[in-house]
PDB file of N, CA and C in Angstrom:
ATOM      1  N   MET A   1     -19.703   8.935  -3.345  1.00  0.00           N
ATOM      2  CA  MET A   1     -19.015   8.707  -2.008  1.00  0.00           C
ATOM      3  C   MET A   1     -18.518  10.071  -1.592  1.00  0.00           C
ATOM      4  N   LYS A   2     -18.720  10.244  -0.198  1.00  0.00           N
ATOM      5  CA  LYS A   2     -18.131  11.628   0.306  1.00  0.00           C
ATOM      6  C   LYS A   2     -16.672  11.687   0.546  1.00  0.00           C
ATOM      7  N   ARG A   3     -16.018  12.508   0.323  1.00  0.00           N
ATOM      8  CA  ARG A   3     -14.651  12.663   0.439  1.00  0.00           C
ATOM      9  C   ARG A   3     -14.083  12.158   1.849  1.00  0.00           C
ATOM     10  N   GLN A   4     -14.840  12.648   2.846  1.00  0.00           N
ATOM     11  CA  GLN A   4     -14.351  12.280   4.286  1.00  0.00           C
ATOM     12  C   GLN A   4     -14.348  10.976   4.425  1.00  0.00           C
ATOM     13  N   ASP A   5     -15.682  10.206   3.926  1.00  0.00           N
ATOM     14  CA  ASP A   5     -15.905   8.673   4.193  1.00  0.00           C
ATOM     15  C   ASP A   5     -14.597   8.069   3.435  1.00  0.00           C
ATOM     16  N   TYR A   6     -14.314   8.496   2.291  1.00  0.00           N
ATOM     17  CA  TYR A   6     -13.248   7.776   1.720  1.00  0.00           C
ATOM     18  C   TYR A   6     -11.886   7.860   2.238  1.00  0.00           C
ATOM     19  N   ILE A   7     -11.618   8.955   2.798  1.00  0.00           N
ATOM     20  CA  ILE A   7     -10.394   9.202   3.654  1.00  0.00           C
ATOM     21  C   ILE A   7     -10.330   8.538   4.827  1.00  0.00           C
ATOM     22  N   LYS A   8     -11.415   8.363   5.565  1.00  0.00           N
ATOM     23  CA  LYS A   8     -11.602   7.679   6.786  1.00  0.00           C
ATOM     24  C   LYS A   8     -11.499   6.103   6.479  1.00  0.00           C
ATOM     25  N   ASP A   9     -12.171   5.621   5.458  1.00  0.00           N
ATOM     26  CA  ASP A   9     -12.067   4.150   5.032  1.00  0.00           C
ATOM     27  C   ASP A   9     -10.449   3.709   4.746  1.00  0.00           C
ATOM     28  N   HIS A  10      -9.992   4.583   3.894  1.00  0.00           N
ATOM     29  CA  HIS A  10      -8.622   4.364   3.509  1.00  0.00           C
ATOM     30  C   HIS A  10      -7.505   4.496   4.733  1.00  0.00           C
ATOM     31  N   ALA A  11      -7.805   5.542   5.702  1.00  0.00           N
ATOM     32  CA  ALA A  11      -6.912   5.674   6.906  1.00  0.00           C
ATOM     33  C   ALA A  11      -7.112   4.364   7.776  1.00  0.00           C
ATOM     34  N   VAL A  12      -8.158   3.856   7.742  1.00  0.00           N
ATOM     35  CA  VAL A  12      -8.415   2.614   8.793  1.00  0.00           C
ATOM     36  C   VAL A  12      -7.468   1.362   7.986  1.00  0.00           C
ATOM     37  N   ILE A  13      -7.618   1.252   6.543  1.00  0.00           N
ATOM     38  CA  ILE A  13      -6.821   0.230   6.030  1.00  0.00           C
ATOM     39  C   ILE A  13      -5.224   0.524   6.118  1.00  0.00           C
ATOM     40  N   LEU A  14      -4.854   1.715   5.977  1.00  0.00           N
ATOM     41  CA  LEU A  14      -3.440   2.294   6.120  1.00  0.00           C
ATOM     42  C   LEU A  14      -3.060   1.876   7.496  1.00  0.00           C
ATOM     43  N   LYS A  15      -3.937   2.186   8.472  1.00  0.00           N
ATOM     44  CA  LYS A  15      -3.547   1.885   9.931  1.00  0.00           C
ATOM     45  C   LYS A  15      -3.294   0.233   9.996  1.00  0.00           C
ATOM     46  N   ARG A  16      -4.273  -0.480   9.500  1.00  0.00           N
ATOM     47  CA  ARG A  16      -4.088  -1.985   9.505  1.00  0.00           C
ATOM     48  C   ARG A  16      -2.895  -2.370   8.832  1.00  0.00           C
ATOM     49  N   LEU A  17      -2.445  -1.909   7.748  1.00  0.00           N
ATOM     50  CA  LEU A  17      -1.316  -2.212   6.819  1.00  0.00           C
ATOM     51  C   LEU A  17      -0.057  -1.808   7.788  1.00  0.00           C
ATOM     52  N   CYS A  18      -0.002  -0.680   8.444  1.00  0.00           N
ATOM     53  CA  CYS A  18       1.231  -0.392   9.108  1.00  0.00           C
ATOM     54  C   CYS A  18       1.373  -1.260  10.373  1.00  0.00           C
ATOM     55  N   ASP A  19       0.227  -1.552  10.922  1.00  0.00           N
ATOM     56  CA  ASP A  19       0.538  -2.331  12.030  1.00  0.00           C
ATOM     57  C   ASP A  19       1.094  -3.842  11.595  1.00  0.00           C
ATOM     58  N   LYS A  20       0.465  -4.421  10.422  1.00  0.00           N
ATOM     59  CA  LYS A  20       1.116  -5.655   9.967  1.00  0.00           C
ATOM     60  C   LYS A  20       2.501  -5.476   9.490  1.00  0.00           C
ATOM     61  N   ARG A  21       2.901  -4.249   8.797  1.00  0.00           N
ATOM     62  CA  ARG A  21       4.307  -4.176   8.416  1.00  0.00           C
ATOM     63  C   ARG A  21       5.260  -3.911   9.832  1.00  0.00           C
ATOM     64  N   ASP A  22       4.612  -3.609  10.823  1.00  0.00           N
ATOM     65  CA  ASP A  22       5.563  -3.462  12.002  1.00  0.00           C
ATOM     66  C   ASP A  22       5.823  -4.841  12.545  1.00  0.00           C
ATOM     67  N   LYS A  23       4.657  -5.617  12.757  1.00  0.00           N
ATOM     68  CA  LYS A  23       4.525  -6.907  13.135  1.00  0.00           C
ATOM     69  C   LYS A  23       5.648  -7.838  12.385  1.00  0.00           C
ATOM     70  N   LEU A  24       5.682  -7.659  10.963  1.00  0.00           N
ATOM     71  CA  LEU A  24       6.517  -8.379  10.073  1.00  0.00           C
ATOM     72  C   LEU A  24       7.803  -8.007  10.127  1.00  0.00           C
ATOM     73  N   ASN A  25       8.093  -6.885  10.397  1.00  0.00           N
ATOM     74  CA  ASN A  25       9.550  -6.313  10.847  1.00  0.00           C
ATOM     75  C   ASN A  25      10.040  -6.881  11.938  1.00  0.00           C
ATOM     76  N   VAL A  26       9.298  -6.969  12.931  1.00  0.00           N
ATOM     77  CA  VAL A  26       9.707  -7.579  14.174  1.00  0.00           C
ATOM     78  C   VAL A  26       9.874  -9.254  14.065  1.00  0.00           C
ATOM     79  N   GLU A  27       9.142  -9.605  13.440  1.00  0.00           N
ATOM     80  CA  GLU A  27       9.291 -11.212  13.083  1.00  0.00           C
ATOM     81  C   GLU A  27      10.509 -11.463  12.297  1.00  0.00           C
ATOM     82  N   SER A  28      10.752 -10.596  11.376  1.00  0.00           N
ATOM     83  CA  SER A  28      12.001 -10.751  10.464  1.00  0.00           C
ATOM     84  C   SER A  28      13.313 -10.630  11.218  1.00  0.00           C
ATOM     85  N   MET A  29      13.367  -9.982  12.198  1.00  0.00           N
ATOM     86  CA  MET A  29      14.672  -9.792  13.032  1.00  0.00           C
ATOM     87  C   MET A  29      14.938 -10.961  14.119  1.00  0.00           C
ATOM     88  N   LYS A  30      13.948 -11.886  14.231  1.00  0.00           N
ATOM     89  CA  LYS A  30      14.101 -13.060  15.117  1.00  0.00           C
ATOM     90  C   LYS A  30      15.208 -13.881  14.614  1.00  0.00           C
ATOM     91  N   THR A  31      15.867 -14.431  15.625  1.00  0.00           N
ATOM     92  CA  THR A  31      16.964 -15.367  15.210  1.00  0.00           C
ATOM     93  C   THR A  31      16.301 -16.890  15.057  1.00  0.00           C
ATOM     94  N   GLY A  32      17.091 -17.552  14.471  1.00  0.00           N
ATOM     95  CA  GLY A  32      16.768 -18.969  14.261  1.00  0.00           C
ATOM     96  C   GLY A  32      15.430 -19.296  13.267  1.00  0.00           C
ATOM     97  N   LEU A  33      15.270 -18.265  12.461  1.00  0.00           N
ATOM     98  CA  LEU A  33      14.276 -18.348  11.259  1.00  0.00           C
ATOM     99  C   LEU A  33      15.123 -19.243  10.227  1.00  0.00           C
ATOM    100  N   THR A  34      14.430 -20.326   9.590  1.00  0.00           N
ATOM    101  CA  THR A  34      14.857 -20.850   8.394  1.00  0.00           C
ATOM    102  C   THR A  34      15.039 -19.930   7.244  1.00  0.00           C
ATOM    103  N   LYS A  35      15.724 -20.147   6.253  1.00  0.00           N
ATOM    104  CA  LYS A  35      15.876 -19.489   5.115  1.00  0.00           C
ATOM    105  C   LYS A  35      14.674 -19.219   4.423  1.00  0.00           C
ATOM    106  N   LYS A  36      13.743 -20.273   4.277  1.00  0.00           N
ATOM    107  CA  LYS A  36      12.616 -20.222   3.547  1.00  0.00           C
ATOM    108  C   LYS A  36      11.603 -19.328   4.275  1.00  0.00           C
ATOM    109  N   ARG A  37      11.528 -19.437   5.633  1.00  0.00           N
ATOM    110  CA  ARG A  37      10.672 -18.616   6.345  1.00  0.00           C
ATOM    111  C   ARG A  37      10.944 -17.125   6.342  1.00  0.00           C
ATOM    112  N   TYR A  38      12.313 -16.819   6.410  1.00  0.00           N
ATOM    113  CA  TYR A  38      12.853 -15.454   6.360  1.00  0.00           C
ATOM    114  C   TYR A  38      12.385 -14.892   4.834  1.00  0.00           C
ATOM    115  N   GLN A  39      12.529 -15.721   3.794  1.00  0.00           N
ATOM    116  CA  GLN A  39      12.033 -15.204   2.560  1.00  0.00           C
ATOM    117  C   GLN A  39      10.761 -14.859   2.279  1.00  0.00           C
ATOM    118  N   ALA A  40       9.941 -15.848   2.890  1.00  0.00           N
ATOM    119  CA  ALA A  40       8.586 -15.685   3.086  1.00  0.00           C
ATOM    120  C   ALA A  40       8.140 -14.219   3.763  1.00  0.00           C
ATOM    121  N   ILE A  41       8.701 -14.158   4.878  1.00  0.00           N
ATOM    122  CA  ILE A  41       8.242 -12.948   5.560  1.00  0.00           C
ATOM    123  C   ILE A  41       8.708 -11.661   4.819  1.00  0.00           C
ATOM    124  N   VAL A  42       9.864 -11.583   4.249  1.00  0.00           N
ATOM    125  CA  VAL A  42      10.280 -10.573   3.443  1.00  0.00           C
ATOM    126  C   VAL A  42       9.476 -10.430   2.241  1.00  0.00           C
ATOM    127  N   ALA A  43       8.983 -11.293   1.658  1.00  0.00           N
ATOM    128  CA  ALA A  43       7.998 -11.091   0.505  1.00  0.00           C
ATOM    129  C   ALA A  43       6.743 -10.570   0.920  1.00  0.00           C
ATOM    130  N   ASP A  44       6.202 -11.038   1.922  1.00  0.00           N
ATOM    131  CA  ASP A  44       5.112 -10.531   2.568  1.00  0.00           C
ATOM    132  C   ASP A  44       5.227  -8.992   3.054  1.00  0.00           C
ATOM    133  N   LEU A  45       6.331  -8.791   3.589  1.00  0.00           N
ATOM    134  CA  LEU A  45       6.792  -7.327   3.932  1.00  0.00           C
ATOM    135  C   LEU A  45       6.860  -6.381   2.686  1.00  0.00           C
ATOM    136  N   ASN A  46       7.255  -7.096   1.498  1.00  0.00           N
ATOM    137  CA  ASN A  46       7.420  -6.200   0.335  1.00  0.00           C
ATOM    138  C   ASN A  46       6.066  -5.835  -0.110  1.00  0.00           C
ATOM    139  N   PHE A  47       5.252  -6.964  -0.152  1.00  0.00           N
ATOM    140  CA  PHE A  47       3.717  -6.603  -0.708  1.00  0.00           C
ATOM    141  C   PHE A  47       2.945  -5.606   0.225  1.00  0.00           C
ATOM    142  N   THR A  48       3.258  -5.830   1.629  1.00  0.00           N
ATOM    143  CA  THR A  48       2.609  -5.009   2.468  1.00  0.00           C
ATOM    144  C   THR A  48       2.983  -3.392   2.277  1.00  0.00           C
ATOM    145  N   CYS A  49       4.304  -3.257   2.141  1.00  0.00           N
ATOM    146  CA  CYS A  49       4.733  -1.982   1.898  1.00  0.00           C
ATOM    147  C   CYS A  49       4.178  -1.442   0.520  1.00  0.00           C
ATOM    148  N   MET A  50       4.013  -2.243  -0.496  1.00  0.00           N
ATOM    149  CA  MET A  50       3.246  -1.765  -1.739  1.00  0.00           C
ATOM    150  C   MET A  50       1.861  -1.368  -1.372  1.00  0.00           C
ATOM    151  N   HIS A  51       1.161  -2.288  -0.625  1.00  0.00           N
ATOM    152  CA  HIS A  51      -0.173  -1.747  -0.349  1.00  0.00           C
ATOM    153  C   HIS A  51      -0.192  -0.503   0.331  1.00  0.00           C
ATOM    154  N   ILE A  52       0.686  -0.271   1.305  1.00  0.00           N
ATOM    155  CA  ILE A  52       0.754   0.969   1.958  1.00  0.00           C
ATOM    156  C   ILE A  52       1.101   2.140   1.225  1.00  0.00           C
ATOM    157  N   ALA A  53       1.947   2.057   0.174  1.00  0.00           N
ATOM    158  CA  ALA A  53       2.046   3.167  -0.762  1.00  0.00           C
ATOM    159  C   ALA A  53       0.905   3.364  -1.577  1.00  0.00           C
ATOM    160  N   GLN A  54       0.153   2.259  -1.814  1.00  0.00           N
ATOM    161  CA  GLN A  54      -1.100   2.552  -2.768  1.00  0.00           C
ATOM    162  C   GLN A  54      -2.169   3.206  -1.786  1.00  0.00           C
ATOM    163  N   GLU A  55      -2.171   3.084  -0.492  1.00  0.00           N
ATOM    164  CA  GLU A  55      -3.214   3.699   0.376  1.00  0.00           C
ATOM    165  C   GLU A  55      -2.792   5.175   0.666  1.00  0.00           C
ATOM    166  N   GLU A  56      -1.426   5.334   0.808  1.00  0.00           N
ATOM    167  CA  GLU A  56      -1.035   6.702   0.837  1.00  0.00           C
ATOM    168  C   GLU A  56      -1.392   7.543  -0.285  1.00  0.00           C
ATOM    169  N   GLU A  57      -1.289   7.076  -1.628  1.00  0.00           N
ATOM    170  CA  GLU A  57      -1.738   7.661  -2.781  1.00  0.00           C
ATOM    171  C   GLU A  57      -3.063   8.029  -2.666  1.00  0.00           C
ATOM    172  N   ARG A  58      -3.931   7.060  -2.381  1.00  0.00           N
ATOM    173  CA  ARG A  58      -5.407   7.154  -2.378  1.00  0.00           C
ATOM    174  C   ARG A  58      -5.722   8.393  -1.463  1.00  0.00           C
ATOM    175  N   ILE A  59      -5.094   8.407  -0.329  1.00  0.00           N
ATOM    176  CA  ILE A  59      -5.390   9.480   0.788  1.00  0.00           C
ATOM    177  C   ILE A  59      -4.928  10.776   0.204  1.00  0.00           C
ATOM    178  N   LEU A  60      -3.662  10.819  -0.482  1.00  0.00           N
ATOM    179  CA  LEU A  60      -3.144  12.192  -1.115  1.00  0.00           C
ATOM    180  C   LEU A  60      -4.202  12.640  -2.158  1.00  0.00           C
ATOM    181  N   PHE A  61      -4.643  11.732  -2.894  1.00  0.00           N
ATOM    182  CA  PHE A  61      -5.426  12.122  -3.868  1.00  0.00           C
ATOM    183  C   PHE A  61      -6.928  12.696  -3.341  1.00  0.00           C
ATOM    184  N   ALA A  62      -7.244  12.145  -2.316  1.00  0.00           N
ATOM    185  CA  ALA A  62      -8.442  12.648  -1.655  1.00  0.00           C
ATOM    186  C   ALA A  62      -8.339  13.893  -0.975  1.00  0.00           C
ATOM    187  N   LEU A  63      -7.378  14.154  -0.615  1.00  0.00           N
ATOM    188  CA  LEU A  63      -7.059  15.504   0.052  1.00  0.00           C
ATOM    189  C   LEU A  63      -6.521  16.445  -0.827  1.00  0.00           C
ATOM    190  N   GLY A  64      -6.509  16.092  -2.174  1.00  0.00           N
ATOM    191  CA  GLY A  64      -6.342  17.026  -3.179  1.00  0.00           C
ATOM    192  C   GLY A  64      -4.796  17.327  -3.396  1.00  0.00           C
ATOM    193  N   LYS A  65      -4.059  16.659  -2.846  1.00  0.00           N
ATOM    194  CA  LYS A  65      -2.517  16.599  -2.889  1.00  0.00           C
ATOM    195  C   LYS A  65      -1.818  15.841  -4.009  1.00  0.00           C
ATOM    196  N   LEU A  66      -2.695  15.094  -4.657  1.00  0.00           N
ATOM    197  CA  LEU A  66      -1.970  14.200  -5.816  1.00  0.00           C
ATOM    198  C   LEU A  66      -3.204  14.126  -6.944  1.00  0.00           C
ATOM    199  N   ARG A  67      -2.750  14.364  -8.168  1.00  0.00           N
ATOM    200  CA  ARG A  67      -3.542  14.152  -9.296  1.00  0.00           C
ATOM    201  C   ARG A  67      -3.384  12.737  -9.736  1.00  0.00           C
ATOM    202  N   PRO A  68      -4.342  12.153 -10.370  1.00  0.00           N
ATOM    203  CA  PRO A  68      -4.139  10.728 -10.860  1.00  0.00           C
ATOM    204  C   PRO A  68      -2.916  10.639 -11.874  1.00  0.00           C
ATOM    205  N   GLU A  69      -2.781  11.468 -12.560  1.00  0.00           N
ATOM    206  CA  GLU A  69      -1.589  11.401 -13.474  1.00  0.00           C
ATOM    207  C   GLU A  69      -0.338  11.500 -12.931  1.00  0.00           C
ATOM    208  N   GLU A  70      -0.304  12.002 -11.591  1.00  0.00           N
ATOM    209  CA  GLU A  70       1.039  12.039 -10.848  1.00  0.00           C
ATOM    210  C   GLU A  70       1.388  10.816  -9.975  1.00  0.00           C
ATOM    211  N   ALA A  71       0.224   9.813  -9.805  1.00  0.00           N
ATOM    212  CA  ALA A  71       0.381   8.599  -9.307  1.00  0.00           C
ATOM    213  C   ALA A  71       1.474   7.883  -9.902  1.00  0.00           C
ATOM    214  N   ARG A  72       2.034   7.022  -9.009  1.00  0.00           N
ATOM    215  CA  ARG A  72       3.152   5.925  -9.584  1.00  0.00           C
ATOM    216  C   ARG A  72       2.612   5.239 -10.790  1.00  0.00           C
ATOM    217  N   LYS A  73       3.557   4.962 -11.773  1.00  0.00           N
ATOM    218  CA  LYS A  73       2.979   4.312 -12.924  1.00  0.00           C
ATOM    219  C   LYS A  73       3.026   2.838 -12.600  1.00  0.00           C
ATOM    220  N   GLU A  74       3.923   2.377 -11.877  1.00  0.00           N
ATOM    221  CA  GLU A  74       4.070   1.006 -11.359  1.00  0.00           C
ATOM    222  C   GLU A  74       4.686   0.698 -10.150  1.00  0.00           C
ATOM    223  N   TYR A  75       4.309  -0.492  -9.555  1.00  0.00           N
ATOM    224  CA  TYR A  75       4.818  -0.844  -8.234  1.00  0.00           C
ATOM    225  C   TYR A  75       5.753  -2.002  -8.626  1.00  0.00           C
ATOM    226  N   GLN A  76       6.974  -2.121  -7.802  1.00  0.00           N
ATOM    227  CA  GLN A  76       7.754  -3.405  -7.802  1.00  0.00           C
ATOM    228  C   GLN A  76       8.102  -3.730  -6.596  1.00  0.00           C
ATOM    229  N   PRO A  77       7.316  -4.866  -6.031  1.00  0.00           N
ATOM    230  CA  PRO A  77       7.553  -5.132  -4.683  1.00  0.00           C
ATOM    231  C   PRO A  77       8.673  -6.176  -4.535  1.00  0.00           C
ATOM    232  N   GLY A  78       8.987  -6.800  -5.515  1.00  0.00           N
ATOM    233  CA  GLY A  78      10.087  -7.663  -5.564  1.00  0.00           C
ATOM    234  C   GLY A  78      11.039  -7.727  -6.760  1.00  0.00           C
ATOM    235  N   HIS A  79      11.780  -8.412  -6.945  1.00  0.00           N
ATOM    236  CA  HIS A  79      12.740  -8.469  -8.121  1.00  0.00           C
ATOM    237  C   HIS A  79      11.968  -8.858  -9.501  1.00  0.00           C
ATOM    238  N   PHE A  80      11.087  -9.623  -9.322  1.00  0.00           N
ATOM    239  CA  PHE A  80      10.407 -10.067 -10.689  1.00  0.00           C
ATOM    240  C   PHE A  80       8.860  -9.668 -10.720  1.00  0.00           C
ATOM    241  N   GLN A  81       8.454  -9.125  -9.790  1.00  0.00           N
ATOM    242  CA  GLN A  81       6.903  -8.684  -9.822  1.00  0.00           C
ATOM    243  C   GLN A  81       6.855  -7.221 -10.038  1.00  0.00           C
ATOM    244  N   VAL A  82       5.950  -6.983 -11.049  1.00  0.00           N
ATOM    245  CA  VAL A  82       5.827  -5.507 -11.442  1.00  0.00           C
ATOM    246  C   VAL A  82       4.068  -5.390 -11.532  1.00  0.00           C
ATOM    247  N   TYR A  83       3.656  -4.371 -10.671  1.00  0.00           N
ATOM    248  CA  TYR A  83       2.170  -4.122 -10.691  1.00  0.00           C
ATOM    249  C   TYR A  83       1.844  -2.748 -11.176  1.00  0.00           C
ATOM    250  N   GLU A  84       0.893  -2.637 -11.965  1.00  0.00           N
ATOM    251  CA  GLU A  84       0.362  -1.442 -12.544  1.00  0.00           C
ATOM    252  C   GLU A  84      -0.038  -0.352 -11.393  1.00  0.00           C
ATOM    253  N   GLY A  85       0.171   0.985 -11.651  1.00  0.00           N
ATOM    254  CA  GLY A  85      -0.149   1.953 -10.628  1.00  0.00           C
ATOM    255  C   GLY A  85      -1.521   2.151 -10.362  1.00  0.00           C
ATOM    256  N   ILE A  86      -2.126   2.921  -9.524  1.00  0.00           N
ATOM    257  CA  ILE A  86      -3.564   3.213  -9.250  1.00  0.00           C
ATOM    258  C   ILE A  86      -4.167   4.320  -9.956  1.00  0.00           C
ATOM    259  N   GLY A  87      -3.364   4.952 -10.991  1.00  0.00           N
ATOM    260  CA  GLY A  87      -3.736   6.195 -11.432  1.00  0.00           C
ATOM    261  C   GLY A  87      -5.050   6.080 -12.233  1.00  0.00           C
ATOM    262  N   GLY A  88      -5.225   5.041 -12.819  1.00  0.00           N
ATOM    263  CA  GLY A  88      -6.736   4.562 -13.640  1.00  0.00           C
ATOM    264  C   GLY A  88      -7.739   4.635 -12.498  1.00  0.00           C
ATOM    265  N   GLU A  89      -7.374   3.862 -11.415  1.00  0.00           N
ATOM    266  CA  GLU A  89      -8.632   3.730 -10.458  1.00  0.00           C
ATOM    267  C   GLU A  89      -8.843   5.236  -9.802  1.00  0.00           C
ATOM    268  N   LEU A  90      -7.781   6.046  -9.547  1.00  0.00           N
ATOM    269  CA  LEU A  90      -8.269   7.542  -9.055  1.00  0.00           C
ATOM    270  C   LEU A  90      -8.896   8.335  -9.892  1.00  0.00           C
ATOM    271  N   GLN A  91      -8.789   8.142 -11.312  1.00  0.00           N
ATOM    272  CA  GLN A  91      -9.369   8.864 -12.189  1.00  0.00           C
ATOM    273  C   GLN A  91     -10.771   8.580 -12.326  1.00  0.00           C
ATOM    274  N   ASN A  92     -11.287   7.184 -11.955  1.00  0.00           N
ATOM    275  CA  ASN A  92     -12.596   6.906 -11.844  1.00  0.00           C
ATOM    276  C   ASN A  92     -13.466   7.333 -10.580  1.00  0.00           C
ATOM    277  N   ILE A  93     -12.778   7.802  -9.710  1.00  0.00           N
ATOM    278  CA  ILE A  93     -13.384   8.261  -8.476  1.00  0.00           C
ATOM    279  C   ILE A  93     -14.026   9.476  -8.435  1.00  0.00           C
ATOM    280  N   LYS A  94     -15.240   9.744  -8.073  1.00  0.00           N
ATOM    281  CA  LYS A  94     -15.835  11.029  -8.136  1.00  0.00           C
ATOM    282  C   LYS A  94     -16.492  11.266  -6.786  1.00  0.00           C
ATOM    283  N   PHE A  95     -16.250  12.417  -6.100  1.00  0.00           N
ATOM    284  CA  PHE A  95     -16.575  12.567  -4.735  1.00  0.00           C
ATOM    285  C   PHE A  95     -17.864  13.407  -4.853  1.00  0.00           C
ATOM    286  N   ASP A  96     -18.793  13.313  -3.927  1.00  0.00           N
ATOM    287  CA  ASP A  96     -19.978  14.004  -3.753  1.00  0.00           C
ATOM    288  C   ASP A  96     -19.817  15.457  -3.274  1.00  0.00           C
TER     289      ASP A  96
END
């Protein structure tokens, strides 16, 4: 894969995730939400922010600003969820 294509693809994903984050943020500010609905929005917001951070790391890697070993070791979008970082994924990427 060409570096510029990788950056473009992940920039599109990042834009979509940022738009979703903004929408969820606005939705979380509405009055009259039930506690259950508010918690669902916050959980979705946390996961969206985790995915945004991953996409940012992918783009930084493609731009040569981040080495795979410098990527986050884990993501913790909530109190009980812990996800492995994407360093291993980045190590396997080879650009043309």
